Coordinates of C-alpha atoms and ligand atoms in Angstrom, one line a residue:
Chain I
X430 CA -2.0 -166.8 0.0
X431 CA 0.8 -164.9 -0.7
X432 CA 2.2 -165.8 -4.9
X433 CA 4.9 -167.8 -5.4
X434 CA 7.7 -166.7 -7.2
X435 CA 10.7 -168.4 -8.4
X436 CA 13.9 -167.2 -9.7
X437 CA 16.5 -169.0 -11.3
X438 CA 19.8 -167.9 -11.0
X439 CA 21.5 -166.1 -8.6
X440 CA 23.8 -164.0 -11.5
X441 CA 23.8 -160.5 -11.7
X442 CA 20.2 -160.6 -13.4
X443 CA 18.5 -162.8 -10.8
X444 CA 19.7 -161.3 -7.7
X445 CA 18.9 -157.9 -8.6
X446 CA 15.6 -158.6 -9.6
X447 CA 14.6 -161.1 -6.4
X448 CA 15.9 -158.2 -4.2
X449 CA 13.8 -155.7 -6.3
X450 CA 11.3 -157.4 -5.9
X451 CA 11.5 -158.3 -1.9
X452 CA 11.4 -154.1 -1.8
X453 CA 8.6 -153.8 -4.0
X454 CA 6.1 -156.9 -2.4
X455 CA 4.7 -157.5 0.8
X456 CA 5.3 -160.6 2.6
X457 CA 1.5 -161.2 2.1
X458 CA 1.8 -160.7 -1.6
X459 CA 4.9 -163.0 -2.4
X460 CA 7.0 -165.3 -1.4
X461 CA 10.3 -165.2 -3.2
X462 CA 12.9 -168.2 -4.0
X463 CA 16.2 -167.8 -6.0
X464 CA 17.5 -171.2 -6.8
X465 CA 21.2 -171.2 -7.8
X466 CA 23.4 -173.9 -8.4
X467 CA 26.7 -172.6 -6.7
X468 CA 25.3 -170.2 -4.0
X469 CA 28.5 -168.1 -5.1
X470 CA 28.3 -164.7 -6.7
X471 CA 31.0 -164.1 -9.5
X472 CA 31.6 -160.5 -10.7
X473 CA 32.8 -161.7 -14.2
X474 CA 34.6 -158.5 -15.4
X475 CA 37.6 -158.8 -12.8
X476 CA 38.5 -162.0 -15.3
X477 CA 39.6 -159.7 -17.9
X478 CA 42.2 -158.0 -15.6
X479 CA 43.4 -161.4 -13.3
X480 CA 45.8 -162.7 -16.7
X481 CA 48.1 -159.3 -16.0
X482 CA 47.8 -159.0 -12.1
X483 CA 48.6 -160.9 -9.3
X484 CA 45.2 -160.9 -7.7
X485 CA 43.8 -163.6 -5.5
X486 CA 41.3 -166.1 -6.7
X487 CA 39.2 -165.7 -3.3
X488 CA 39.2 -161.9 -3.5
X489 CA 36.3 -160.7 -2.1
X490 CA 36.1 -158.3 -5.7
X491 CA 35.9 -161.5 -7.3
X492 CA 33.6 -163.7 -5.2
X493 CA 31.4 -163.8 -2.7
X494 CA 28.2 -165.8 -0.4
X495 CA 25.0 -165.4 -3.1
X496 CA 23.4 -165.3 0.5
X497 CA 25.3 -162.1 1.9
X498 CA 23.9 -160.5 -1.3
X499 CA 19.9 -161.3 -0.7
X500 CA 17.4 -159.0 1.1
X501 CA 16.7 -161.1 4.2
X502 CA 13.0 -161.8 2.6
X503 CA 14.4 -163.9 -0.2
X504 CA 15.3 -167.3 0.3
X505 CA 18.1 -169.0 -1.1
X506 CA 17.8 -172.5 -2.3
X507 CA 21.4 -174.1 -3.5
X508 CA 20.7 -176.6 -6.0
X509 CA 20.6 -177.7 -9.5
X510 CA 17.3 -177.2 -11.5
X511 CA 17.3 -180.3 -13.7
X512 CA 14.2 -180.2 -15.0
X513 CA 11.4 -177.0 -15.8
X514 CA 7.5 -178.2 -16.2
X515 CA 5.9 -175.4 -17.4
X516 CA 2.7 -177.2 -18.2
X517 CA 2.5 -178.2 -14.5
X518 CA 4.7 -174.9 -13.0
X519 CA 7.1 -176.9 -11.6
X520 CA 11.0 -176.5 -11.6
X521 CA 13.1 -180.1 -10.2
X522 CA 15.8 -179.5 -8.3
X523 CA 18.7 -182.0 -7.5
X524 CA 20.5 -180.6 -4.2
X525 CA 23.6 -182.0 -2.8
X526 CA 23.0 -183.4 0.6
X527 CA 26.0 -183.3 3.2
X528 CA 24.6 -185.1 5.8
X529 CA 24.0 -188.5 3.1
X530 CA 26.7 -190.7 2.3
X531 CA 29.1 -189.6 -0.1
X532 CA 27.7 -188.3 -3.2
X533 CA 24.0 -188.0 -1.5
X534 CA 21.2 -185.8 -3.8
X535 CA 18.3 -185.2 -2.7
X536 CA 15.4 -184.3 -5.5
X537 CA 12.9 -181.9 -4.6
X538 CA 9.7 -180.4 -6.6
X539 CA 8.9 -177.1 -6.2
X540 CA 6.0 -175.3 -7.7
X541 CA 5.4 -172.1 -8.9
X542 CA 3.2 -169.0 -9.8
X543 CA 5.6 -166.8 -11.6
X544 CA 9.1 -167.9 -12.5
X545 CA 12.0 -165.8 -13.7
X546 CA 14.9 -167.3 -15.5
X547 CA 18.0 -165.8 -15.2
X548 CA 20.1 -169.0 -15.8
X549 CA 22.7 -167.0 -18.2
X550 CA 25.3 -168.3 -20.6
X551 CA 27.7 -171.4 -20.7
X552 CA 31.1 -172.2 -22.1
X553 CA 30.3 -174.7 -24.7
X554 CA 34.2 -176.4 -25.5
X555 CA 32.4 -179.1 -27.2
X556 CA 31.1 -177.0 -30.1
X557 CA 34.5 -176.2 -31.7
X558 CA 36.7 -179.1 -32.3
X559 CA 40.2 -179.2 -31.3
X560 CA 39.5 -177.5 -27.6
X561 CA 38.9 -180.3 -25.6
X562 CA 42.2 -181.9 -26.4
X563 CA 42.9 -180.8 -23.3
X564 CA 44.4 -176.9 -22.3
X565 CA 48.3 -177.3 -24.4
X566 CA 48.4 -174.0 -26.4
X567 CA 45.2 -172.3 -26.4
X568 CA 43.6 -170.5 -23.6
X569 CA 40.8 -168.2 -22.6
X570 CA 39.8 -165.9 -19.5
X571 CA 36.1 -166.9 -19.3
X572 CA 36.5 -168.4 -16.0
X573 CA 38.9 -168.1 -12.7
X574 CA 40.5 -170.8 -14.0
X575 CA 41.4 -170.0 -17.3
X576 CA 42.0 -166.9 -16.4
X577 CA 44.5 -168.2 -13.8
X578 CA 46.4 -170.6 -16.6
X579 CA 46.2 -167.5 -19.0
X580 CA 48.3 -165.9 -16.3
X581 CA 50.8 -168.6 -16.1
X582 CA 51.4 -169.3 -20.0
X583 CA 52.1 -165.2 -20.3
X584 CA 54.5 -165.5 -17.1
X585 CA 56.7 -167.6 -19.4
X586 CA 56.1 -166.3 -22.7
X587 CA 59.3 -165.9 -24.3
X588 CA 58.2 -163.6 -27.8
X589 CA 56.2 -164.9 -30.5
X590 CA 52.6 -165.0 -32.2
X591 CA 49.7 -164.4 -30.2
X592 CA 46.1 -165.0 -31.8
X593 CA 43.0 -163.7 -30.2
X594 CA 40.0 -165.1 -32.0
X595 CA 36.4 -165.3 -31.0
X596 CA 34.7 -168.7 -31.5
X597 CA 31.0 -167.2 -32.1
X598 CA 28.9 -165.0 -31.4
X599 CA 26.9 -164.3 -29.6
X600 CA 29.5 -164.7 -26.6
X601 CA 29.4 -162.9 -23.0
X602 CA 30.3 -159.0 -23.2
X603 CA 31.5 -158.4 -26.5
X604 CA 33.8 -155.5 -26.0
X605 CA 35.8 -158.1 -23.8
X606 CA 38.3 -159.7 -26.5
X607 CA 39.3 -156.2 -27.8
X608 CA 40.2 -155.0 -24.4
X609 CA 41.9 -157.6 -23.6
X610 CA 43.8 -157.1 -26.7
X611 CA 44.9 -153.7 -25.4
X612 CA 45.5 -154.7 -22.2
X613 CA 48.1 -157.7 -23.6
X614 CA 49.6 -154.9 -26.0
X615 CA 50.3 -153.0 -23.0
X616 CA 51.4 -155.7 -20.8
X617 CA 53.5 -157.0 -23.8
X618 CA 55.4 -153.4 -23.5
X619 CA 56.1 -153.4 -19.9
X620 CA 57.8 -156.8 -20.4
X621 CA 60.0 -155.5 -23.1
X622 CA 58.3 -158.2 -25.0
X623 CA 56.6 -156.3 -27.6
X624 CA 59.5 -156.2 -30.5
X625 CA 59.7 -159.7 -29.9
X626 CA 55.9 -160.5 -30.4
X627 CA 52.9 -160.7 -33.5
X628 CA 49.7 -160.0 -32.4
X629 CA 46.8 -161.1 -34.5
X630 CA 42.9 -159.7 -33.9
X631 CA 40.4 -162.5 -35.5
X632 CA 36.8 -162.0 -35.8
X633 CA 33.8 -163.6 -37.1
X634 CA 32.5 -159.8 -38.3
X635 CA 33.4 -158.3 -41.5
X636 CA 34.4 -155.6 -39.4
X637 CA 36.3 -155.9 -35.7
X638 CA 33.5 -155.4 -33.1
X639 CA 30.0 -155.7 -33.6
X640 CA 28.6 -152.4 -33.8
X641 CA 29.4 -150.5 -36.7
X642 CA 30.0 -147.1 -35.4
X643 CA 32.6 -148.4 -33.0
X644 CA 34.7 -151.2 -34.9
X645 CA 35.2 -148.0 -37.3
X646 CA 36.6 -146.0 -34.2
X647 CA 38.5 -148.6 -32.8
X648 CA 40.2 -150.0 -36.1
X649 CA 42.7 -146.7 -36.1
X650 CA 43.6 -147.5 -32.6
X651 CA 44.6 -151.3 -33.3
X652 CA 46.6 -150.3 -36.4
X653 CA 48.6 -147.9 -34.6
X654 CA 49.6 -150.5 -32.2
X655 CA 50.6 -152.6 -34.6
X656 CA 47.9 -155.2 -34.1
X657 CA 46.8 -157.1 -37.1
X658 CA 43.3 -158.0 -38.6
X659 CA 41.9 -160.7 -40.2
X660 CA 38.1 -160.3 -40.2
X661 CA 35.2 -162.4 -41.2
X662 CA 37.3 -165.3 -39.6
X663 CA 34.6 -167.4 -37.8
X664 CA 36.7 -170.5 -35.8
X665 CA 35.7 -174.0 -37.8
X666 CA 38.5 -176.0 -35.5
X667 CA 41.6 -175.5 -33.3
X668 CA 44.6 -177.8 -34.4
X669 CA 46.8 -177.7 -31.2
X670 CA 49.6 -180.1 -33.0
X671 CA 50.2 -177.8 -35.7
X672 CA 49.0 -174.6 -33.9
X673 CA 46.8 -173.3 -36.5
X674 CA 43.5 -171.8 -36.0
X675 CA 41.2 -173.0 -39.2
X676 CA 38.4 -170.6 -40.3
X677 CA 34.7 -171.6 -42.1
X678 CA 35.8 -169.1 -44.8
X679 CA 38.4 -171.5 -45.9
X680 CA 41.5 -170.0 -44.0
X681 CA 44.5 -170.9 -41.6
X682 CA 46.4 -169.4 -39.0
X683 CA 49.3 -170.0 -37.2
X684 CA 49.8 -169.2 -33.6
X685 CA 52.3 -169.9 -30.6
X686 CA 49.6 -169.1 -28.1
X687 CA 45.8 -168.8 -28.7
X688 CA 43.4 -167.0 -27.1
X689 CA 40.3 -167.8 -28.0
X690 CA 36.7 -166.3 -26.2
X691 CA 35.1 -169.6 -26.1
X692 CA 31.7 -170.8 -27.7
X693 CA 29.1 -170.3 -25.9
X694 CA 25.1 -171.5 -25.4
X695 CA 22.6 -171.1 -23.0
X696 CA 22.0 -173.2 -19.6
X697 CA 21.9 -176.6 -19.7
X698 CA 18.2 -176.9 -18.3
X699 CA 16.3 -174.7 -20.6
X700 CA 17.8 -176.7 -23.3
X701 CA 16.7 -179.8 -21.2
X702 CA 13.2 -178.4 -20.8
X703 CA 12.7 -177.8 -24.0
X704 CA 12.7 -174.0 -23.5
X705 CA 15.3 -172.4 -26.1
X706 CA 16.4 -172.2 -29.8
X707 CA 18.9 -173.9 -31.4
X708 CA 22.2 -172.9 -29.0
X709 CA 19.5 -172.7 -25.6
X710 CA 18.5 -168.9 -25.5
X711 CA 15.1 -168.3 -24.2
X712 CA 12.7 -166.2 -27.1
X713 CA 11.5 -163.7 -25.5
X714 CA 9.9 -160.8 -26.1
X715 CA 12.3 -157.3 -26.2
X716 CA 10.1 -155.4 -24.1
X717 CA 8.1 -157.2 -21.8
X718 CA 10.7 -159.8 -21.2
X719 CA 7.7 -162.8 -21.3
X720 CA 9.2 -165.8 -22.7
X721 CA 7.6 -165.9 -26.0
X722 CA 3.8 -168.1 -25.9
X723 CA 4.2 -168.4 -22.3
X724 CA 2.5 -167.2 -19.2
X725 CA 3.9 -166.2 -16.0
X726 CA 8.0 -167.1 -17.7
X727 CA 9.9 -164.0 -17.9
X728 CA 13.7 -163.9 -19.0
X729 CA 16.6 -161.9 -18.7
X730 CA 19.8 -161.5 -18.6
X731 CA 22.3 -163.7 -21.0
X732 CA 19.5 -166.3 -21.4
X733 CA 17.6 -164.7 -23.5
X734 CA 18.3 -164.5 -27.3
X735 CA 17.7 -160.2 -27.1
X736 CA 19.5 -158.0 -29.9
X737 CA 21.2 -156.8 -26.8
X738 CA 25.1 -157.6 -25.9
X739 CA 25.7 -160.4 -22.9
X740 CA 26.4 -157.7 -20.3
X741 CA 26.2 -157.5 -16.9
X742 CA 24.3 -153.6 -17.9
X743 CA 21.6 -155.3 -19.9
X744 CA 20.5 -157.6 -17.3
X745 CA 20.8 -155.1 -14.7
X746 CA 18.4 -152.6 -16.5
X747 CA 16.1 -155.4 -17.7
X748 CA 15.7 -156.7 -14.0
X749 CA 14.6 -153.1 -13.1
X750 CA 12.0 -153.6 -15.3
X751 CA 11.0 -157.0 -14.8
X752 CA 10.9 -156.8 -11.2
X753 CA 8.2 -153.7 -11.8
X754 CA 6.5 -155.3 -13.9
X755 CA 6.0 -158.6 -12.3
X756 CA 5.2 -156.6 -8.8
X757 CA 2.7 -154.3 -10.9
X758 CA 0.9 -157.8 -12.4
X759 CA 0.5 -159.3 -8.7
X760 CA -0.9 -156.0 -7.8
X761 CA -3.3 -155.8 -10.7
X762 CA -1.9 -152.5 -11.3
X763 CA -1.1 -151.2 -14.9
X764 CA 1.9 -149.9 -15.4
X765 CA 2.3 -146.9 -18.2
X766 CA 5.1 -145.0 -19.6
X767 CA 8.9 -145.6 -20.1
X768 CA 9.4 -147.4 -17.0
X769 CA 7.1 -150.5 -17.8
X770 CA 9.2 -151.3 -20.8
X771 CA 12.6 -152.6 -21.7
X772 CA 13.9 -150.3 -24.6
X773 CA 17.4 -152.2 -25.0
X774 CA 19.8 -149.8 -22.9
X775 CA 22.7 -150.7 -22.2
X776 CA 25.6 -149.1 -20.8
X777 CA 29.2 -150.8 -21.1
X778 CA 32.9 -149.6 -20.6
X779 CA 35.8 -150.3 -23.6
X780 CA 39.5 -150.4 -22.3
X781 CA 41.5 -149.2 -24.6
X782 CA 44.8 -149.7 -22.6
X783 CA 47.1 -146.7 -21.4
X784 CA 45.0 -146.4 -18.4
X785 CA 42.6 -145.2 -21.2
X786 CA 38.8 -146.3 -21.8
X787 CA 35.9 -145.0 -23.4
X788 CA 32.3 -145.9 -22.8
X789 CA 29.3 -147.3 -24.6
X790 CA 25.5 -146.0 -23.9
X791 CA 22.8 -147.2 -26.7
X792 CA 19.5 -148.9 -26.5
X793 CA 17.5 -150.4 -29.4
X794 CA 16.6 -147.1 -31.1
X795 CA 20.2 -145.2 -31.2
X796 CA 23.8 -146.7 -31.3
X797 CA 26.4 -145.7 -29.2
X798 CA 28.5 -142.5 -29.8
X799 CA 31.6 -143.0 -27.9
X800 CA 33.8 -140.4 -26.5
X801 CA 37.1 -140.0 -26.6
X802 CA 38.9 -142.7 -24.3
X803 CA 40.4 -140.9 -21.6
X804 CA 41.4 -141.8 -18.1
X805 CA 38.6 -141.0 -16.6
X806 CA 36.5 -143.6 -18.1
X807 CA 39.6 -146.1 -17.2
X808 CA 39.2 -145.1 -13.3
X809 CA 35.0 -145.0 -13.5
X810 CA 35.6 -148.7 -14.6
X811 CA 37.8 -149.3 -11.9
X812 CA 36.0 -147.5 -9.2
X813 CA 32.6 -149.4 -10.7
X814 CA 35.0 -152.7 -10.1
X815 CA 34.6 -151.9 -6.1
X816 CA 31.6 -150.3 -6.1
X817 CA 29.4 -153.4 -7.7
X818 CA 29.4 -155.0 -4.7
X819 CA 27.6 -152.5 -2.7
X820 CA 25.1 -151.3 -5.2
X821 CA 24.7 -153.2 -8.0
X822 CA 23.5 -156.5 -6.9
X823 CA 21.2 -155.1 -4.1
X824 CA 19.3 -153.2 -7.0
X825 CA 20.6 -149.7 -5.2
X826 CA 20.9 -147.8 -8.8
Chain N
X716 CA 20.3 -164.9 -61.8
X717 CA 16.7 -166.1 -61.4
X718 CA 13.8 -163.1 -61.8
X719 CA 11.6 -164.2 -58.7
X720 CA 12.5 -166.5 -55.7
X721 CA 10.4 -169.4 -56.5
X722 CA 12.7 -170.5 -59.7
X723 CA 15.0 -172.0 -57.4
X724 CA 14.5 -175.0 -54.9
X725 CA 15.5 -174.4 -51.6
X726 CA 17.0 -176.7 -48.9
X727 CA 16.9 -174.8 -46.4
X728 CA 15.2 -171.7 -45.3
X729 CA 16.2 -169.2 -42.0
X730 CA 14.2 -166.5 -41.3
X731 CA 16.0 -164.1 -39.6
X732 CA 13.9 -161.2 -39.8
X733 CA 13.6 -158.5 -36.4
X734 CA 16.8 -160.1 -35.4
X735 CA 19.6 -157.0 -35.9
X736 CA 23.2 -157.4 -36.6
X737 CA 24.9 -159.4 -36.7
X738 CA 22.1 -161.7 -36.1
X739 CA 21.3 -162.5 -39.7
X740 CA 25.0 -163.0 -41.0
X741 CA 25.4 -165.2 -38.1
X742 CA 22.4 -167.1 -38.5
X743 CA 23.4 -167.1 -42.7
X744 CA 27.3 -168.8 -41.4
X745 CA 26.1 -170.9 -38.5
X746 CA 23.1 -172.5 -41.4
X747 CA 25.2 -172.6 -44.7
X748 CA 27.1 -176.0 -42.3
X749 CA 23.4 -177.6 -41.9
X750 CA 22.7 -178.4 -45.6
X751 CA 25.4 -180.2 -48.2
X752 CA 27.2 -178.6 -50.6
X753 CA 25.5 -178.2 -53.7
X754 CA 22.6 -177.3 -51.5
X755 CA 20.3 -173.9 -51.2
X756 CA 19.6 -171.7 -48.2
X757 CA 17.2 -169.2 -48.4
X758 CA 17.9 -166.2 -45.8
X759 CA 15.6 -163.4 -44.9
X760 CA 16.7 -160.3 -42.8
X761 CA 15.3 -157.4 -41.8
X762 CA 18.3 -155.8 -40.9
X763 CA 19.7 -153.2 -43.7
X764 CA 23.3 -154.1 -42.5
X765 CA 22.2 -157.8 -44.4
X766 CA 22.5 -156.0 -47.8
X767 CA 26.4 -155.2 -47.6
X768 CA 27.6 -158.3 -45.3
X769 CA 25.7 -161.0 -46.6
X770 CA 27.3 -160.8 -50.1
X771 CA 30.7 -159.8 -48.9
X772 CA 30.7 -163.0 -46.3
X773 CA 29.7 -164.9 -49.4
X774 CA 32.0 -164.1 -51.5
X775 CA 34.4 -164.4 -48.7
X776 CA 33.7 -167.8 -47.9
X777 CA 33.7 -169.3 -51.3
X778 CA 30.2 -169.7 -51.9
X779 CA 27.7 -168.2 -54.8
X780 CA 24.9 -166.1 -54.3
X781 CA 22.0 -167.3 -55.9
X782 CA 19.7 -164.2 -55.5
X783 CA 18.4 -161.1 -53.3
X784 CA 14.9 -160.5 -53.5
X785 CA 13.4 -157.6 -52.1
X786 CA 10.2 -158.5 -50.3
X787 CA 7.6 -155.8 -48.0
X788 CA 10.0 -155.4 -45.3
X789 CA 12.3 -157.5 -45.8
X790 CA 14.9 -158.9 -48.0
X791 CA 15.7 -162.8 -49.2
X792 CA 18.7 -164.0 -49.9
X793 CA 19.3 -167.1 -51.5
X794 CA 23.1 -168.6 -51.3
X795 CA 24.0 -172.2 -52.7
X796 CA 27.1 -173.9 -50.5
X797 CA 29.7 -174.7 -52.6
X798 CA 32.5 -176.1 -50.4
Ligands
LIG629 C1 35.7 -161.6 -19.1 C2 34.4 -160.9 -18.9 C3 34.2 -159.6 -18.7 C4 33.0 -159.0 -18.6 N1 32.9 -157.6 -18.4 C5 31.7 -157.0 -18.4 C6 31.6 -155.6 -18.2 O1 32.6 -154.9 -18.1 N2 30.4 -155.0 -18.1 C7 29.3 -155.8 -18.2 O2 28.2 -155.3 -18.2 N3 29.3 -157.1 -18.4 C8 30.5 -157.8 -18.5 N4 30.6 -159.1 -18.6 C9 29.4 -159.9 -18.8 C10 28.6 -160.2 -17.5 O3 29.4 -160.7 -16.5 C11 27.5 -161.2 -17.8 O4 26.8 -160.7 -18.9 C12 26.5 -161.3 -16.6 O5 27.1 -161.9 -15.6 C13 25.2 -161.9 -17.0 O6 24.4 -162.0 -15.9 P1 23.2 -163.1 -15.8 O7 22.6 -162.9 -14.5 O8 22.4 -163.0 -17.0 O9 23.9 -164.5 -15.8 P2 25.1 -165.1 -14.9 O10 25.8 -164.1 -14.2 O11 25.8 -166.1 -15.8 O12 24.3 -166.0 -13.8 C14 23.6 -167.1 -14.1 C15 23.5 -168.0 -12.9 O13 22.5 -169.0 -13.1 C16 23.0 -170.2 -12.4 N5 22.4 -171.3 -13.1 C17 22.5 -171.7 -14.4 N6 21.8 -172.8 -14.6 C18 21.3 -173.2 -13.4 C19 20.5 -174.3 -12.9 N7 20.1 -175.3 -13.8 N8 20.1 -174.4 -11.6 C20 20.5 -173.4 -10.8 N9 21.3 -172.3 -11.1 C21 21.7 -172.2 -12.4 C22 24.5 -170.1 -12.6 O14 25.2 -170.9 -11.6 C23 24.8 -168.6 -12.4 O15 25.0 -168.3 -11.1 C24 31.8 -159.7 -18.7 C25 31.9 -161.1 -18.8 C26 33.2 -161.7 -19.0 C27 33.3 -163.2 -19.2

């Protein structure tokens, strides 16, 4: 009997890994599932650029079929997982049933040997009051349709104070707000809008990024465009009738337009099942990726409550390992050396605007030493923007 | 400022440790809301970065630092919430 193995999530982590893994195992040695709830693949970074440009929501470098993505060996199952039984290796999933009268679920049980959650991060609006009140003065460009509204407020922006604050951290790829930063000073510029607008940097750190070594490297490059810091400002509520921003630490600030990186926790259904801390990331162990006191659960990816940024890099090089790993175990083989272990890399591009970027490589034993930004980091970012979509999900490199 | 971390009762207690930065300063921000003011929270880290930003977010926010106690391998930090 070949193993059965399930995967939730068809992000960047789960689909590399369940493709891995197809390579690695023999159709006598596993069966492989991935479960996701959309059966769409979203390559998050193109958010960041889609306030400034005039790109299509249905670009095919933004979207695309989960299923188009997948070794033919994996199947995909489109569904919600409501429910995970790890006592009884189960995972209930609701699925939406076209062929049933309007509205039609149907719930089906499936049971597992090894499961894999990749279920990544959510936007959690709920968590800082004052954002629900509906989308007046504050935005964000966590999702297509944020980013999309982002777009439209700037298209009419006639001058004034912009705030970009972080709600908490962690949140999905931290250099993101500070590059978008850069990218809005730029923007600001080639609208001849710049004289005519305040921007404001806030962040929860005492210091503007959250790695030492590079908020001291980028903090020059802020100042000299004029961008202001407030630091160790950690979002307590949003007041959209008076447009101020309030902070924990006691202070308040005023803004035409907000943009605030949204809060953030982890799926839905490992909070459901019982399966994460207090904002629903999965313990689990830095190296093995096990889910902490739990056998045959592995995490990775944004689920997981690593020391290691929410990046599309971390869960790619974690899913290497776990998909070695896990094919190694159903072999009985022992795996040995560097390869068998997750030792934190991660690998991440800052845009620092002017067609200008530098890049970040560190893993849990050395921080990053950036270099200079230069252009060709800006157009490795952009040609890695295209190239994803061959390599990356298919587990290629 | 108390000799040893026992003289003072605590409310609440984190333990942060092998979580790296900003892990402990966020678990010290995200705690200091769970107990009333007047309260105590005791924090450990593990993370050196702990020993500069836990007292300047502190201070920052208005509250009073009780205590830092050296421990093996760690550190504690006790911080009573005063607004
Ligand atoms: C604006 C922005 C810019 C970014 N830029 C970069 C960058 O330059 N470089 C970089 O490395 N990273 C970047 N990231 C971060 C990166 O996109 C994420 O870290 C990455 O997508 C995480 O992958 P994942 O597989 O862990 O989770 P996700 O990609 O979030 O995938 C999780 C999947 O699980 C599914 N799911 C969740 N719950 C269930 C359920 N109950 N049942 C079924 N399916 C479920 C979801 O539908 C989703 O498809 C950026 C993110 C943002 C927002």
């Amino acid at each position: 009997m070949p193993r059965q193995i399930i995967i939730i999530g068809g992000g960047v982590g789960g689909t590399i890994t369940a493709n891995m893994l197809a390579r690695q195992l023999r159709p006598h040695e596993a069966e492989i599932t991935l479960i996701d709830s959309t059966g769409r693949h979203v390559y998050m970074p193109f958010w960041l650029y889609m306030p400034f440009n005039d790109s299509d929501p249905q670009s095919q470098l933004l979207v695309r079929d989960e299923r188009t993505l997948l070794h033919q060996r994996v199947h995909l199952l489109i569904g919600q997982v409501q429910q995970i039984d790890v006592a009884n290796h189960q995972v209930h999933v609701s699925q939406s049933n076209a062929l049933e009268p309007a509205g039609g679920k149907r719930e089906s049980v499936l049971v597992y040997d090894d499961l894999v959650l990749a279920t990544g991060a959510r936007l959690a609006f709920a968590d800082l009051p004052g954002l629900e009140e509906g989308p007046g003065v504050w935005h964000h460009f966590y999702d297509t349709e944020g980013a999309l509204r982002l777009r439209q407020a700037l298209s009419t922006f006639p001058g004034g104070r912009i705030v970009i604050a972080v709600a908490g951290i962690p949140y999905r790829c931290p250099p993101a707000p500070l590059e978008f930063t850069f990218l809005l000073d730029d923007w600001l510029r080639q609208h001849y809008l710049r004289e005519h607008t305040v921007i404001e940097y806030l962040y929860p750190l005492p210091r503007v990024f959250t790695i030492e070594r590079v908020a001291e490297m980028v903090a020059p490059w802020l100042e000299e465009r004029e961008i202001a810091t407030r630091v160790f400002f950690t979002p307590e509520a949003v007041d959209q009738q008076r447009r101020v921003i309030r902070s924990l630490e006691g202070e308040e600030v005023p803004f035409d337009l907000l943009i605030l990186v949204p809060p953030h926790r982890g799926a839905q259904v490992i909070e459901a099942s019982g399966l994460g801390d207090s904002q629903g990331w999965i313990p689990t162990d830095r190296y093995t990726l096990q889910v902490k006191g739990q056998e045959h659960l592995y995490a990775l990816g944004d689920a997981t409550d690593l020391p290691v940024p929410k990046s599309g890099s971390a869960a790619h090089f974690e899913a290497r390992v776990l998909a070695r790993r896990l094919a190694a175990a159903i072999r009985g083989e022992t795996l040995e050396g560097d390869e068998a272990l997750y030792d934190g890399e991660v690998m991440c591009f800052l845009e620092t605007g002017n067609r200008r970027a530098t890049q970040l490589v560190f893993n849990y034993e050395h921080p990053p030493e950036p270099p200079r930004p230069s252009l060709f980091y800006h157009l490795e970012k952009q040609l890695l923007n295209h190239a994803y979509w061959h390599l990356i999900p298919q587990g290629l490199i | 400022m108390p000799e040893k971390p026992g003289e003072i009762q605590i409310d609440k207690e984190i333990d942060a440790r092998g979580s790296f930065c900003p892990g402990p300063l966020m678990e010290l921000i995200r705690g200091i809301r769970a107990i009333p003011v007047g309260g105590t929270l005791a924090l450990l880290s593990s993370d050196p970065g702990s020993a500069r930003d836990v007292p300047a977010w502190v201070q920052k926010a208005g509250h009073e630092l009780l205590g830092t106690f050296p421990e093996q391998g760690y550190t504690r930090f006790v911080v009573r919430r005063k607004r």
